[in-house]
Amino acid sequence: MTTDEDELYDADEDPYALALRSGRGPVYLRLVDGRRIRMPVHRWHEQPTVADKTVLERCAGPVLDVGCGPGRMCRALLSRGVFALGVDIAPRAVALTTAQGGLALRRSVFDRLPAERGWKTVLLIDGNIGIGGDPQGLLRRCGGLIAPTGCLVVEVELHDVEERYNARFENLQGQSGPFFPWARLGRRALNSIAADLALSVTDQWSSGDRCFATLAHQGSSFDCPDAGRR
């Protein structure tokens, strides 16, 4: 990370903001029941992985990356000539994305966004199906962002799970952030919610220890790229 990028950060930031600094120690999601889940901070800062590339292959522009973090997916899409915009509520995420050549807005997915109902692909990657702790509400909102022929690309847990809880970020230095609602879904739960929202699961695949699905409006002339089932 360059000196200029270091200047984007404050010493008293919460663990999530600190996690956006490349090279920092591990950050965990601490659940109210005491469980602790290690966050894949290293992946946020690296070049797209093999699993990430299976997502990139299925993206038709324009693409909206919800909860973009440091913007690795946005930047990778732009490098492929695909327009991509990230949104994240964390100012450091937006600052880092733009400092490295990506495009991002500091905004919640539930705020008014550019080009509503005009996005060909909306990404919910890196556990972001959990945003707001209400996957059904989140998918309903994201379904309202895509064009009639667009799709959602969603990452889910590798194993069957359907959990909603309050959690907070913490690190090994004893710092912790405020509690916020979050959720985790496996493939079966995603399929059930999608059916309730009149969304069709058009593709499902796994890559390594990660699991994904694409969703489209039922009855639409879905035309996002098809990279084949994996």
Short mmCIF file of C-alpha atoms in Angstrom, two decimals:
data_model
loop_
_atom_site.label_atom_id
_atom_site.label_comp_id
_atom_site.label_asym_id
_atom_site.label_seq_id
_atom_site.Cartn_x
_atom_site.Cartn_y
_atom_site.Cartn_z
CA MET A 1 0.00 0.00 0.00
CA THR A 2 1.34 3.43 -0.85
CA THR A 3 1.84 6.33 1.53
CA ASP A 4 -1.04 8.17 -0.14
CA GLU A 5 -3.34 5.23 0.57
CA ASP A 6 -2.22 5.14 4.21
CA GLU A 7 -3.47 8.70 4.53
CA LEU A 8 -7.01 7.45 3.86
CA TYR A 9 -7.21 5.92 7.33
CA ASP A 10 -7.52 7.06 10.95
CA ALA A 11 -5.85 5.32 13.86
CA ASP A 12 -9.10 4.97 15.86
CA GLU A 13 -11.19 3.27 13.19
CA ASP A 14 -13.34 0.26 14.00
CA PRO A 15 -12.21 -3.30 13.07
CA TYR A 16 -14.05 -3.35 9.74
CA ALA A 17 -12.40 -0.12 8.64
CA LEU A 18 -9.05 -1.43 9.84
CA ALA A 19 -9.66 -4.64 7.86
CA LEU A 20 -9.70 -2.52 4.73
CA ARG A 21 -6.03 -1.83 5.31
CA SER A 22 -4.00 -4.41 3.42
CA GLY A 23 -1.73 -6.42 5.68
CA ARG A 24 -3.68 -5.95 8.91
CA GLY A 25 -4.27 -8.86 11.27
CA PRO A 26 -7.38 -11.08 11.25
CA VAL A 27 -10.85 -9.65 11.74
CA TYR A 28 -13.76 -11.72 13.00
CA LEU A 29 -17.53 -11.54 12.93
CA ARG A 30 -18.60 -12.11 16.54
CA LEU A 31 -22.15 -13.41 16.88
CA VAL A 32 -24.35 -12.67 19.88
CA ASP A 33 -24.25 -16.38 20.84
CA GLY A 34 -20.47 -16.21 21.16
CA ARG A 35 -19.50 -17.86 17.89
CA ARG A 36 -16.73 -16.22 15.90
CA ILE A 37 -16.33 -16.34 12.11
CA ARG A 38 -13.06 -15.26 10.54
CA MET A 39 -13.56 -12.80 7.70
CA PRO A 40 -11.64 -13.36 4.42
CA VAL A 41 -9.80 -10.04 4.64
CA HIS A 42 -6.88 -11.26 2.53
CA ARG A 43 -9.24 -12.03 -0.36
CA TRP A 44 -10.65 -8.51 -0.34
CA HIS A 45 -7.21 -7.11 -1.16
CA GLU A 46 -5.89 -9.68 -3.63
CA GLN A 47 -6.39 -10.08 -7.34
CA PRO A 48 -9.57 -12.04 -8.19
CA THR A 49 -9.32 -15.69 -7.29
CA VAL A 50 -10.33 -18.62 -9.49
CA ALA A 51 -13.73 -18.55 -7.76
CA ASP A 52 -14.04 -14.80 -8.33
CA LYS A 53 -13.34 -15.32 -12.03
CA THR A 54 -16.31 -17.69 -12.32
CA VAL A 55 -18.41 -14.73 -11.16
CA LEU A 56 -16.73 -12.25 -13.49
CA GLU A 57 -17.48 -14.54 -16.45
CA ARG A 58 -21.19 -14.28 -15.67
CA CYS A 59 -21.29 -10.48 -15.47
CA ALA A 60 -22.86 -8.42 -18.23
CA GLY A 61 -22.51 -4.67 -17.87
CA PRO A 62 -23.51 -2.44 -16.36
CA VAL A 63 -22.72 -4.14 -13.05
CA LEU A 64 -23.57 -2.96 -9.53
CA ASP A 65 -21.37 -4.47 -6.80
CA VAL A 66 -23.24 -4.23 -3.49
CA GLY A 67 -20.92 -4.00 -0.48
CA CYS A 68 -17.89 -3.64 -2.74
CA GLY A 69 -15.27 -3.33 0.01
CA PRO A 70 -11.88 -2.35 -1.48
CA GLY A 71 -13.31 -2.88 -4.95
CA ARG A 72 -11.42 -5.85 -6.38
CA MET A 73 -14.42 -7.03 -8.42
CA CYS A 74 -15.25 -3.54 -9.74
CA ARG A 75 -11.67 -2.98 -10.85
CA ALA A 76 -11.44 -6.41 -12.48
CA LEU A 77 -14.62 -5.77 -14.46
CA LEU A 78 -13.43 -2.35 -15.59
CA SER A 79 -10.17 -3.94 -16.76
CA ARG A 80 -12.28 -6.30 -18.90
CA GLY A 81 -14.13 -3.36 -20.45
CA VAL A 82 -17.30 -3.97 -18.39
CA PHE A 83 -18.74 -0.92 -16.62
CA ALA A 84 -19.02 -1.58 -12.88
CA LEU A 85 -19.97 0.61 -9.93
CA GLY A 86 -19.48 -0.34 -6.30
CA VAL A 87 -21.58 0.80 -3.36
CA ASP A 88 -20.55 0.49 0.27
CA ILE A 89 -21.59 2.25 3.48
CA ALA A 90 -17.98 2.40 4.70
CA PRO A 91 -16.18 5.58 3.62
CA ARG A 92 -12.83 3.77 3.70
CA ALA A 93 -14.08 1.13 1.29
CA VAL A 94 -15.19 3.77 -1.18
CA ALA A 95 -11.96 5.75 -0.76
CA LEU A 96 -9.81 2.69 -1.36
CA THR A 97 -11.83 1.57 -4.39
CA THR A 98 -11.53 4.95 -6.07
CA ALA A 99 -7.87 5.41 -5.08
CA GLN A 100 -7.05 2.20 -6.96
CA GLY A 101 -8.94 3.14 -10.11
CA GLY A 102 -12.42 1.79 -9.42
CA LEU A 103 -15.77 3.58 -9.24
CA ALA A 104 -17.79 3.58 -6.03
CA LEU A 105 -20.40 5.51 -4.08
CA ARG A 106 -20.81 5.71 -0.32
CA ARG A 107 -24.37 4.51 -0.12
CA SER A 108 -26.56 1.76 1.28
CA VAL A 109 -28.21 -0.59 -1.19
CA PHE A 110 -31.51 0.57 0.34
CA ASP A 111 -30.82 4.20 -0.58
CA ARG A 112 -31.77 5.69 -3.92
CA LEU A 113 -29.20 4.45 -6.45
CA PRO A 114 -28.31 5.41 -10.03
CA ALA A 115 -29.98 3.59 -12.91
CA GLU A 116 -32.53 1.69 -10.84
CA ARG A 117 -34.09 -1.11 -12.93
CA GLY A 118 -31.28 -0.63 -15.42
CA TRP A 119 -28.47 -2.84 -14.07
CA LYS A 120 -27.75 -5.99 -16.06
CA THR A 121 -25.93 -7.62 -13.14
CA VAL A 122 -26.07 -6.99 -9.39
CA LEU A 123 -23.44 -8.72 -7.24
CA LEU A 124 -23.93 -9.94 -3.67
CA ILE A 125 -20.52 -11.52 -3.08
CA ASP A 126 -18.35 -12.23 0.00
CA GLY A 127 -21.28 -12.92 2.31
CA ASN A 128 -23.18 -9.77 1.36
CA ILE A 129 -26.45 -11.70 1.14
CA GLY A 130 -26.35 -11.03 4.90
CA ILE A 131 -26.65 -7.24 4.60
CA GLY A 132 -29.41 -5.94 6.86
CA GLY A 133 -30.12 -9.35 8.38
CA ASP A 134 -33.11 -9.80 6.06
CA PRO A 135 -32.18 -11.76 2.91
CA GLN A 136 -35.74 -11.66 1.60
CA GLY A 137 -35.90 -7.88 1.86
CA LEU A 138 -32.43 -7.54 0.36
CA LEU A 139 -33.24 -9.78 -2.61
CA ARG A 140 -36.53 -7.95 -3.17
CA ARG A 141 -34.62 -4.67 -3.26
CA CYS A 142 -31.91 -6.02 -5.57
CA GLY A 143 -34.53 -7.55 -7.84
CA GLY A 144 -35.89 -4.02 -8.22
CA LEU A 145 -32.47 -2.76 -9.32
CA ILE A 146 -31.90 -5.10 -12.26
CA ALA A 147 -33.20 -4.63 -15.76
CA PRO A 148 -35.97 -6.96 -17.01
CA THR A 149 -33.31 -9.15 -18.62
CA GLY A 150 -30.79 -8.73 -15.79
CA CYS A 151 -29.59 -11.09 -13.09
CA LEU A 152 -28.38 -11.23 -9.51
CA VAL A 153 -25.19 -13.14 -8.74
CA VAL A 154 -25.26 -14.27 -5.12
CA GLU A 155 -22.67 -16.04 -3.00
CA VAL A 156 -24.07 -18.37 -0.36
CA GLU A 157 -22.62 -20.66 2.28
CA LEU A 158 -21.25 -23.98 1.08
CA HIS A 159 -23.37 -25.87 3.64
CA ASP A 160 -27.11 -25.65 4.30
CA VAL A 161 -27.69 -22.88 6.81
CA GLU A 162 -30.30 -20.19 7.42
CA GLU A 163 -29.41 -17.85 10.25
CA ARG A 164 -30.31 -14.30 11.20
CA TYR A 165 -28.60 -12.63 14.14
CA ASN A 166 -26.85 -9.56 15.50
CA ALA A 167 -23.08 -9.47 15.15
CA ARG A 168 -20.14 -7.12 15.32
CA PHE A 169 -16.61 -7.00 13.98
CA GLU A 170 -13.71 -7.56 16.34
CA ASN A 171 -9.97 -8.08 16.07
CA LEU A 172 -7.24 -9.68 18.14
CA GLN A 173 -6.26 -6.31 19.63
CA GLY A 174 -9.54 -6.15 21.54
CA GLN A 175 -11.22 -3.57 19.32
CA SER A 176 -14.87 -4.15 18.42
CA GLY A 177 -17.49 -2.26 16.49
CA PRO A 178 -21.22 -1.79 17.12
CA PHE A 179 -23.71 -4.61 16.71
CA PHE A 180 -25.60 -4.83 13.43
CA PRO A 181 -28.10 -7.30 11.91
CA TRP A 182 -26.60 -9.96 9.64
CA ALA A 183 -27.59 -13.26 8.04
CA ARG A 184 -26.10 -16.39 6.50
CA LEU A 185 -27.80 -18.53 3.85
CA GLY A 186 -27.04 -21.80 2.13
CA ARG A 187 -28.25 -22.80 -1.31
CA ARG A 188 -31.49 -24.43 -0.16
CA ALA A 189 -32.60 -21.36 1.80
CA LEU A 190 -31.72 -19.08 -1.11
CA ASN A 191 -33.79 -21.20 -3.50
CA SER A 192 -36.79 -21.03 -1.16
CA ILE A 193 -36.59 -17.24 -0.76
CA ALA A 194 -36.10 -16.75 -4.49
CA ALA A 195 -39.23 -18.75 -5.25
CA ASP A 196 -41.24 -16.60 -2.83
CA LEU A 197 -40.04 -13.48 -4.69
CA ALA A 198 -40.79 -14.84 -8.20
CA LEU A 199 -37.08 -15.11 -8.95
CA SER A 200 -35.76 -18.09 -10.89
CA VAL A 201 -32.45 -19.75 -10.07
CA THR A 202 -30.84 -19.86 -13.52
CA ASP A 203 -27.44 -21.26 -12.54
CA GLN A 204 -25.73 -22.75 -9.49
CA TRP A 205 -22.08 -23.65 -9.13
CA SER A 206 -19.23 -24.12 -6.68
CA SER A 207 -15.57 -23.23 -6.97
CA GLY A 208 -13.26 -24.49 -4.26
CA ASP A 209 -14.98 -23.85 -0.94
CA ARG A 210 -17.30 -21.15 -2.32
CA CYS A 211 -20.84 -21.50 -3.65
CA PHE A 212 -22.80 -19.20 -6.00
CA ALA A 213 -26.12 -18.83 -7.81
CA THR A 214 -27.61 -16.53 -10.42
CA LEU A 215 -31.20 -15.35 -10.11
CA ALA A 216 -33.47 -13.68 -12.67
CA HIS A 217 -37.09 -12.55 -12.77
CA GLN A 218 -39.42 -15.43 -13.61
CA GLY A 219 -40.58 -15.25 -17.20
CA SER A 220 -37.86 -12.79 -18.21
CA SER A 221 -35.76 -13.18 -21.34
CA PHE A 222 -32.68 -13.64 -19.18
CA ASP A 223 -29.52 -12.96 -21.18
CA CYS A 224 -26.60 -12.65 -18.75
CA PRO A 225 -23.50 -14.52 -19.93
CA ASP A 226 -23.65 -18.28 -19.37
CA ALA A 227 -20.29 -19.65 -18.33
CA GLY A 228 -21.70 -23.13 -17.98
CA ARG A 229 -22.49 -25.06 -14.84
CA ARG A 230 -19.54 -25.89 -12.60
#
